[in-house]
Short mmCIF file of C-alpha atoms in Angstrom, two decimals:
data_model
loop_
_atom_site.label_atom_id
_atom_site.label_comp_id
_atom_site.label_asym_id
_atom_site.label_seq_id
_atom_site.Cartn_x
_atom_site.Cartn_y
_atom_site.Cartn_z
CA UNK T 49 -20.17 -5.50 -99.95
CA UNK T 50 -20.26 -2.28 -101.73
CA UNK T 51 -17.59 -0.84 -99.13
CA UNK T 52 -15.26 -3.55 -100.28
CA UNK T 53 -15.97 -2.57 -104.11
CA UNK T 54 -15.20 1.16 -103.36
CA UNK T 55 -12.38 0.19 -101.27
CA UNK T 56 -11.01 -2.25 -104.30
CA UNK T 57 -11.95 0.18 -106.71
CA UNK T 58 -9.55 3.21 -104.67
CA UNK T 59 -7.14 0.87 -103.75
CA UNK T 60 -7.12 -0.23 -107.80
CA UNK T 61 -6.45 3.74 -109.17
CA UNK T 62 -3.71 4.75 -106.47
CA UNK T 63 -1.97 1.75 -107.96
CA UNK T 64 -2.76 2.72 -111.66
CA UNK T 65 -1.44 6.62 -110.55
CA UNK T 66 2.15 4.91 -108.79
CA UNK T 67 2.35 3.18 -112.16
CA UNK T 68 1.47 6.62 -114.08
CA UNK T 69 3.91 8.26 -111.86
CA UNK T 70 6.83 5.92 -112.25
CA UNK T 71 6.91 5.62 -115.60
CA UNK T 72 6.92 9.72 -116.04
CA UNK T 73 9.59 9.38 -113.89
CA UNK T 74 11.35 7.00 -116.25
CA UNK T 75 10.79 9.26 -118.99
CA UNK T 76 11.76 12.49 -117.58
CA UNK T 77 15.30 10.59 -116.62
CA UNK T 78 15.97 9.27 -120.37
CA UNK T 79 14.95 13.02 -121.46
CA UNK T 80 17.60 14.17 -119.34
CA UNK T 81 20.38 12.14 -119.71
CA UNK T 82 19.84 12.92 -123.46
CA UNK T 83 19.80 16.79 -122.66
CA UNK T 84 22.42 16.45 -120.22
CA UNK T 85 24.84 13.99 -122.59
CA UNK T 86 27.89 15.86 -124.09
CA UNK T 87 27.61 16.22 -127.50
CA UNK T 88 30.84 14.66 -129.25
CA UNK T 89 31.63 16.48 -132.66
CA UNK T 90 32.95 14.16 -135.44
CA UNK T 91 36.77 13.74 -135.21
CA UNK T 92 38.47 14.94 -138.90
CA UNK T 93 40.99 13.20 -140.52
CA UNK T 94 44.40 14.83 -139.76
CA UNK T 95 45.38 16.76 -143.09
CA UNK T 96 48.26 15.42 -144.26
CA UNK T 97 50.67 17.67 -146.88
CA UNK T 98 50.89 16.70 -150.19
CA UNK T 99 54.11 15.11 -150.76
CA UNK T 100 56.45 17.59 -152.42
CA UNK T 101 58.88 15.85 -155.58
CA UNK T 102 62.78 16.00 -154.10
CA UNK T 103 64.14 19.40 -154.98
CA UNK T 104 66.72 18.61 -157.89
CA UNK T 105 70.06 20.24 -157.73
CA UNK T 106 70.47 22.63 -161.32
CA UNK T 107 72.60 20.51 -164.05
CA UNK T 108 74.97 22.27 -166.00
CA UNK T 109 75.52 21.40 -169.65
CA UNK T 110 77.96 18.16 -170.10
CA UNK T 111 81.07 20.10 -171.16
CA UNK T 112 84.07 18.61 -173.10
CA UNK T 113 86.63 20.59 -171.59
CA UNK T 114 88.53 19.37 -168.92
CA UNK T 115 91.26 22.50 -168.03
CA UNK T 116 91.00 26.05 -168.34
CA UNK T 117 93.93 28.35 -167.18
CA UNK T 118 95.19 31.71 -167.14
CA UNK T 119 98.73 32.38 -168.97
CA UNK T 120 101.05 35.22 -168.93
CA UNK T 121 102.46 36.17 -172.19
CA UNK T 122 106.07 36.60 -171.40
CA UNK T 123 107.79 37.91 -174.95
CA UNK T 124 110.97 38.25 -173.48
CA UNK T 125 111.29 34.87 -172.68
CA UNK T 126 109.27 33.50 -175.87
CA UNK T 127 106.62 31.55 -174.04
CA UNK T 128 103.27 32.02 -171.96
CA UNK T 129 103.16 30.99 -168.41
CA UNK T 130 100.51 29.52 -166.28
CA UNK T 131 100.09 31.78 -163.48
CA UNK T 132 98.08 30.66 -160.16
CA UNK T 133 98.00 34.20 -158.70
CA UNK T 134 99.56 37.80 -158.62
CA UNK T 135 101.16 39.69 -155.86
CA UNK T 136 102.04 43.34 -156.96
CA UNK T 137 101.16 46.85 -157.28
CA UNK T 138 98.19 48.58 -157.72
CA UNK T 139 98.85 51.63 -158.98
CA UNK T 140 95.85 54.24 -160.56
CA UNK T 141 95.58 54.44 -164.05
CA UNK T 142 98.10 51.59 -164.82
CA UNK T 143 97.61 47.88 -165.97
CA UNK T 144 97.45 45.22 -162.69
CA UNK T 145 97.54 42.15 -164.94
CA UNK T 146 96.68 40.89 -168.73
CA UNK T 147 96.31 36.56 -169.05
CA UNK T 148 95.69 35.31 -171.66
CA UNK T 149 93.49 31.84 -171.13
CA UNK T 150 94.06 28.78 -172.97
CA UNK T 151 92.14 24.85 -172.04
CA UNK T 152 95.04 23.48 -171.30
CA UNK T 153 97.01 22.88 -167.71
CA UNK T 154 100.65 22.92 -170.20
CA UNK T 155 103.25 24.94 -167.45
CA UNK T 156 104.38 26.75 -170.61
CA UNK T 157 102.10 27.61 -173.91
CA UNK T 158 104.13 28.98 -176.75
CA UNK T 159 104.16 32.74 -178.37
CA UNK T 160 103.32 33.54 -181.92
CA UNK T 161 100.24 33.61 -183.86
CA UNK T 162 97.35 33.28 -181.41
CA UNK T 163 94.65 31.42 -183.56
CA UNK T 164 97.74 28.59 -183.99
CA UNK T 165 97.88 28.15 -180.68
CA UNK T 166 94.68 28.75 -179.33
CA UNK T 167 93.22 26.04 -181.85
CA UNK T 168 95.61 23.47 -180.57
CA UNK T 169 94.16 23.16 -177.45
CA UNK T 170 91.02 23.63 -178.57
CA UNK T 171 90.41 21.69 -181.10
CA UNK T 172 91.66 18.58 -179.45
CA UNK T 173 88.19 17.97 -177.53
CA UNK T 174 84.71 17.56 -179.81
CA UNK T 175 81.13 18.61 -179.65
CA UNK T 176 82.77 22.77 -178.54
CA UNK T 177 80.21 24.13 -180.41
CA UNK T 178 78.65 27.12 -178.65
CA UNK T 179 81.23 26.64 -176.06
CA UNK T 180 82.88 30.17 -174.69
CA UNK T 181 84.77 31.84 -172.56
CA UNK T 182 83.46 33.81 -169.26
CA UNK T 183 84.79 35.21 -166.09
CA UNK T 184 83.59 35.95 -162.47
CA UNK T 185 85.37 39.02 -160.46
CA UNK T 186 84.91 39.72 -156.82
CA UNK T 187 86.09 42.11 -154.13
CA UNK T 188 85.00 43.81 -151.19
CA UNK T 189 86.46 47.92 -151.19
CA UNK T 190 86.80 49.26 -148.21
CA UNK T 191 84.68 51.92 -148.77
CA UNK T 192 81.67 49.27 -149.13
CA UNK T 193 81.30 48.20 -152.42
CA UNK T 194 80.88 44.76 -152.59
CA UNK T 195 81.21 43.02 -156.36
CA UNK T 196 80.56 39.78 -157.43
CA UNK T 197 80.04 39.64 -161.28
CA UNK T 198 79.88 37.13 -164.06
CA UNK T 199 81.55 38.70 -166.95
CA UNK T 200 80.42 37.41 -170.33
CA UNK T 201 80.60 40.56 -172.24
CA UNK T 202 82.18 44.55 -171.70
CA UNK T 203 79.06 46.00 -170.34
CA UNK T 204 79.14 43.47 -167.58
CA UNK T 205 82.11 45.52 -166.46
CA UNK T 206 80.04 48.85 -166.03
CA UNK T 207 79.22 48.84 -162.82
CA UNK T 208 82.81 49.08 -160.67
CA UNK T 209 84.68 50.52 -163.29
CA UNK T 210 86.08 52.94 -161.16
CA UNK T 211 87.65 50.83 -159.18
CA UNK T 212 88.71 47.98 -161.28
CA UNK T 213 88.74 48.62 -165.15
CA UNK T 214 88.16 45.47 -167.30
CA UNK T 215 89.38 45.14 -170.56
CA UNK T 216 88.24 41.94 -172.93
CA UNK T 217 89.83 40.61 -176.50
CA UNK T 218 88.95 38.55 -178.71
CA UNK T 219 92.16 37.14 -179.76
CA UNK T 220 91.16 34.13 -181.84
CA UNK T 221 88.99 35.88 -184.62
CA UNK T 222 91.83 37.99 -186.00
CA UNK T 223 94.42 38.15 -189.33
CA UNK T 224 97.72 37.21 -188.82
CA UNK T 225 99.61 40.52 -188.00
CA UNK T 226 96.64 42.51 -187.36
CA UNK T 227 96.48 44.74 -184.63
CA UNK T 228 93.01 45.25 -182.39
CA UNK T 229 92.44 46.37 -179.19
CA UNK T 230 89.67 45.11 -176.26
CA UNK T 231 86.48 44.17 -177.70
CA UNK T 232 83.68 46.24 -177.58
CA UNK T 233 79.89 45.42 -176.69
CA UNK T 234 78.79 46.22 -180.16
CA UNK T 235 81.58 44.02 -181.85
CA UNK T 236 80.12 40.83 -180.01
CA UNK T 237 78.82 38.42 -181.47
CA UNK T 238 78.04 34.33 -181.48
CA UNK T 239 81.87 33.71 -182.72
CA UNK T 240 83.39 35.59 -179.96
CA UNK T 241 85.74 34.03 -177.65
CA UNK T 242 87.02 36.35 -174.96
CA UNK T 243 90.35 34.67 -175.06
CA UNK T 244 92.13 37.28 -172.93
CA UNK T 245 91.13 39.50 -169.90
CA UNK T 246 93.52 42.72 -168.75
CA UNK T 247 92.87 44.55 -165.38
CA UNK T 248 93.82 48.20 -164.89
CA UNK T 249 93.49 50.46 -161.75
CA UNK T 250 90.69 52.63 -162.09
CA UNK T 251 90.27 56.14 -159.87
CA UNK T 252 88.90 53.97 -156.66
CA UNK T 253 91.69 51.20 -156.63
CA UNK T 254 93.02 52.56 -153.46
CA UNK T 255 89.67 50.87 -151.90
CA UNK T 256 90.54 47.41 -153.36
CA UNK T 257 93.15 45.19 -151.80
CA UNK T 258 92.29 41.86 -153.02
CA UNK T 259 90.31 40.53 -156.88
CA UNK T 260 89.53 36.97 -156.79
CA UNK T 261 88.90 36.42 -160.72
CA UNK T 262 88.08 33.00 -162.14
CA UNK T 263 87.92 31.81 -166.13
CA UNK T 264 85.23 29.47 -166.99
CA UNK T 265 84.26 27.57 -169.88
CA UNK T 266 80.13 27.62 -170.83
CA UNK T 267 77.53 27.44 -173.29
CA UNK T 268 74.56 28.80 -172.24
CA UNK T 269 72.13 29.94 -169.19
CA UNK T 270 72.17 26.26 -168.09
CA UNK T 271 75.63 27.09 -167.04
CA UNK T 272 74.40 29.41 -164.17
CA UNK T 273 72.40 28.87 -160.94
CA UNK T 274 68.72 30.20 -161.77
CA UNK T 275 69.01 32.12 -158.17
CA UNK T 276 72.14 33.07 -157.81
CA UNK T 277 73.67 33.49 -161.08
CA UNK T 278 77.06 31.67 -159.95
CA UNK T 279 78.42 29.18 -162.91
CA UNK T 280 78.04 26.07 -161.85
CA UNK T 281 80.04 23.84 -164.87
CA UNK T 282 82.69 21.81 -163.53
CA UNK T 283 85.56 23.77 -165.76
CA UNK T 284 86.91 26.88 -164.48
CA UNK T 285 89.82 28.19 -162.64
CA UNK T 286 90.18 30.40 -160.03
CA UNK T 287 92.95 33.12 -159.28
CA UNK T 288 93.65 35.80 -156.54
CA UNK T 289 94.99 39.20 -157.42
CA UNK T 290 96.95 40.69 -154.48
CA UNK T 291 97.55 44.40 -153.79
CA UNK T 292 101.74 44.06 -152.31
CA UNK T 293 102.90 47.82 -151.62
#
């Protein structure tokens, strides 16, 4: 009888210890596939850019004028002519071309007193308050200079003056008879109209072939392209000067 209890009893604790042992089995298992698991970081949200506002195009001042053109003053023949280009000499130390520039696209303006006849064109639009007169002059010489120049007063002229001298009047803010040559920098002021432009050879014009030189009509810095200075009103004409020998 006791050998059956002992036996029991043994037979009892291996079963206990298979139990023990199956269970740390178990355990050691789960504690591994946790070790062994791959650890997934947290996906982030894409970053998306802010949304930019539409890059507006620069708006010019809403200008009254329609025309602006250039005119040679022909005395012989009593009348100004609209000209749409010059093909000619250019020969050192003498005048290329002088145009007069009215807002008007007329084939003929007429001679005389220039205030008359300036004001007739001018007058027949409204709100031309603080409205003027500019110009733009380009080349390329062939010695590398490369210009391309809003001109809105004589010291804008400065810098290629040796090659292409720029002369500026004032034609519409002076007596009846009076005589008055280009404007100077210190004579400008917030009445000035640069009514007339004159171009002369300078000592470099043998470098310069071809002046592309355009008139426009503006008011203020609105007028111009914040970057690249260019006018970008819708009234202005442009002209090419032509170097024929």
């Amino acid at each position: 009888m006791n050998r059956k209890i002992g036996i029991f009893a043994i037979t009892f604790i291996n079963i206990l210890l298979l139990v023990a042992c199956a269970n740390n089995d178990r355990e050691m298992n789960t504690v591994a596939r946790a070790t062994l698991a791959p650890t997934i970081a947290p996906t982030d949200a894409p970053t998306v850019a802010p949304t930019q506002p539409p890059t507006q195009a620069p708006t010019a001042n809403a200008n009254p004028f329609e025309v602006v053109n250039f005119y040679y003053n022909d005395r012989s023949q009593g009348k100004r002519t609209l000209v749409e280009g010059y093909n000619g000499a250019f020969t050192k130390g003498k005048d290329i071309v002088s145009y007069d520039v009215f807002v008007t696209d007329e084939a003929f303006v007429a001679t005389g007193y220039f205030k008359d006849v300036w004001d007739k064109y001018w007058n027949k639009y409204t709100e031309t308050d603080g409205f003027k007169i500019g110009y733009e002059l380009e080349f390329l010489a062939t010695d590398g200079k490369n210009v391309s120049t809003n001109i809105l007063s004589p010291k804008d002229t400065e810098d290629f003056f040796e090659y292409v001298e720029v002369y500026l009047y004032d034609d519409t803010n002076k007596l009846r008879g009076q005589w008055y040559s280009h404007i100077l920098e210190e004579e400008m002021n917030d009445s000035t109209i640069l009514s007339s432009i004159k171009l002369t050879a300078g000592q470099k014009i043998e470098c310069v072939s071809k002046i592309k030189l355009t008139v426009f009509v503006y008011k203020d810095a609105h007028d111009f392209d914040a970057l690249t200075g260019k006018y970008i009103g819708d009234c202005k004409k442009t002209i090419y000067v032509n170097r024929v020998q």
